[in-house]
Amino acid sequence: MDEIIKIENVSKIYKTGTTKVEAVRKLNLSVKKGEFIAIMGPSGSGKSTSMNLIGSLDLPTEGKIFLDGKDISHLNESALSQIRGKKIGFIFQQFNLIPNLTAKENVALPMLFQGISSKKREKRASELLKMLGLKERMNSYPNQLSGGEQQRVAIARALANDPEVILADEPTGNLDSKNGKIVLDFLKSLNKKGKTIILVTHDQNLAKYAEKIFWLRDGKIEKVTSNKK
Amino acid sequence: MILDYLILSFKNLKRRGVRSWLTLLGIFIGITLVVSLVSLGNSLQLAVMSQFGVSSTQVITVQAGGVGYTPPGSGVVKYLTSEDAREIEKLDLVEVAIPRNIETVKLQFNRKTRLVAAASIPEGEKRKYIYQLLDLTAEKGRLLEKEDSKKIILGYNFFDKDKNGFDKKIVPGKSVLINGRKFKVVGIIEKKGSFILDNVICVGDDDLKELAGYGDEVDLIVVKVKDKDLMNKAKDEIENLLRKRRDVKKGEEDFTVQTPQSLLETVNKVLGGVNVFVIILASISIVVGAIGIANTMTTSILERKREIGIMKAIGARNKDIFLQFFIEAGILGLIGGVFGAIAGTILGYFGAMELNKLMNIFARPEISFSLLFLAIMSSFFIGSIAGVIPAMRAAKQNPVECLRG
Ligand SMILES: Nc1ncnc2c1ncn2[C@@H]1O[C@H](COP(=O)(O)OP(=O)(O)OP(=O)(O)O)[C@@H](O)[C@H]1O
Ligand SMILES: [Mg+2]
């Protein structure tokens, strides 16, 4: 199987004034197409930083990052945005919907940035929201939706451009267990359809959904475990 | 694509608080000033033009004396003559040249006497031309016809007993005394809104010559040019001719040849002084407005940092973020401009009305759609210019930092 993501000796150093924080150090990690992996570790261990690097939202201080075989660590911002919008779908803990757009408009937005026609955007956004059981909520604004509904809209948005990889950073952190399970079950079903899923979580129970778990500590991989059925 | 950004921007603007609308005040005031001033200026120009009795764009007026607005024929050393008029008429570009005289005469009616201005109406075939050139029609009765003699027509104000000074309105069919001689009123001229035309009495040339004894002298020659695109050429030709006939050098003319264009220029020169002041005022408000827009846009970057981060995470390029903020600033300006244009039009309208009352003229309020379009477009332009720097800042935000909040 091909590697969709490959991280080679990546370090990320944050400088604030005179202090340096090495959020990620000499990280090596690879994810195959169609895998469901989890990243676990204590707070501050560098999970979100790794996630942002994988998602090309941030550039490494050192090292190389390959997305689908292509080194993205030296691309300019515009090219990164374009790749990110097409190949990666983000799901955040805080849902991060745009407050003044309806559910449907939120889902359609990533497609706008890929230059897709408004008719096609509308159609696909409706289909995705239907698939997530939000047929009745398409024209609601985020503040009119429950947390569970908002996160499902966010999932629909992450799927808008049919990306290869879904990055979910604590997607259930702000949800109750019932809604958390809906989200995870949905991610699992996406994985069954061939999507690569990377899940960041604190929760051992959620990590069970993944085939493989990367344990981070102090910006480094401490161990890798597999969940074999 | 741009349309999509417009829609996004509108959605963002809908959420804005009162504070950001207040920053539009500058653009609003600036555009209001410009629009009201220009439309007022336009109607004032028209009013002034009609004051001088020029309604046709094909008319050139020739007077003796230098440039300036002394009443025709006063203080002139060397008069024009009917011979001059005949020679002007021979020019290729000229359709007709009509000599005219304006005299002060004693008008007696209802046992009262007043001094009034009497204008000559040419004899014969040229009568119909002068009516056409001055755009004269009869409100009551009729105009003077070819064979009429010892008959007159009156400006509209003579029909109004409060305005004519005779305490009784003069209607067609009545007789009046001019310098002691009896004349019959046959018509009242339609109201022109012009101080001159509404207060004048029109007398046939032969009759007026007899009354005032001006002989061959002419106060004013009204020239109709064949083609209105050749006005300036005709003007040059007339000037050449008169320089030769009066034996003066270029630059030392003792006569004035005026086209509606040159009349307008003079009017504009007068209006120009006022314009400069208001334009300075308008520019200041527009600059203040632009700074206001730049300021709210900068504030809104801070307020919408997270949004910027999200948009970048889902694939927005820097230029997409830039465009959105840029267009939003433009729309802010546009909104200020639209309201300013509306307010300016209303202000210009009532301004023209007030002016009419004040100066007893008729300045028709003019709504120029090209002016409104221009004003609104430039307010969009000003807004977006003010938005350039904030939009650039917004575009350069680091997505990770934006998402951390
Ligand atoms: N922009 C930044 N500037 C300075 N330090 C940063 C920045 N981003 C992250 N860090 C630091 O880097 C380290 C790793 O942060 P990161 O957010 O990746 O941790 P995490 O594993 O996601 O933690 P959590 O479970 O609390 O979300 C932390 O010590 C954090 O303080
Ligand atoms: Mg984190």
XYZ file of C-alpha atoms in Angstrom, chain A residues 52 57-58 77-78 81-82 84-85 90 94 96 98-101 105 110 112-113 121 141 157, chain B residues 1 4-5 8 11-12 15 306-307 310-318 320 398-400 403:
46
model
C -1.089 21.006 11.729
C -1.419 24.327 7.979
C 2.033 24.917 9.402
C 1.392 29.546 0.995
C -0.848 29.715 -2.011
C -3.719 26.284 0.570
C -4.697 24.764 -2.714
C -4.807 21.502 1.709
C -8.225 22.456 0.405
C -10.116 19.201 8.988
C -14.546 23.654 18.563
C -15.128 26.032 13.786
C -18.324 30.272 10.102
C -21.014 31.877 12.241
C -22.666 34.050 9.612
C -23.069 31.309 7.049
C -23.026 27.605 2.924
C -14.248 24.764 0.613
C -15.631 27.848 -3.628
C -11.905 28.010 -2.925
C -21.425 23.398 -4.782
C -27.005 29.071 11.238
C -17.563 20.437 5.210
C -16.375 34.001 -8.443
C -19.550 34.784 -4.489
C -17.198 37.063 -2.598
C -19.929 36.563 1.457
C -23.318 38.362 4.850
C -20.458 39.647 6.957
C -23.668 41.246 11.265
C -10.592 32.655 13.958
C -12.676 32.915 10.798
C -10.838 28.422 9.428
C -10.999 29.700 5.887
C -7.331 29.021 5.372
C -7.714 25.550 6.873
C -10.394 24.723 4.345
C -8.309 25.917 1.424
C -8.591 29.700 1.151
C -5.514 31.218 -0.468
C -4.163 34.548 0.702
C -9.136 34.771 -1.375
C -0.870 32.732 10.078
C -3.645 30.110 10.104
C -2.336 28.157 13.080
C -7.058 28.966 15.078
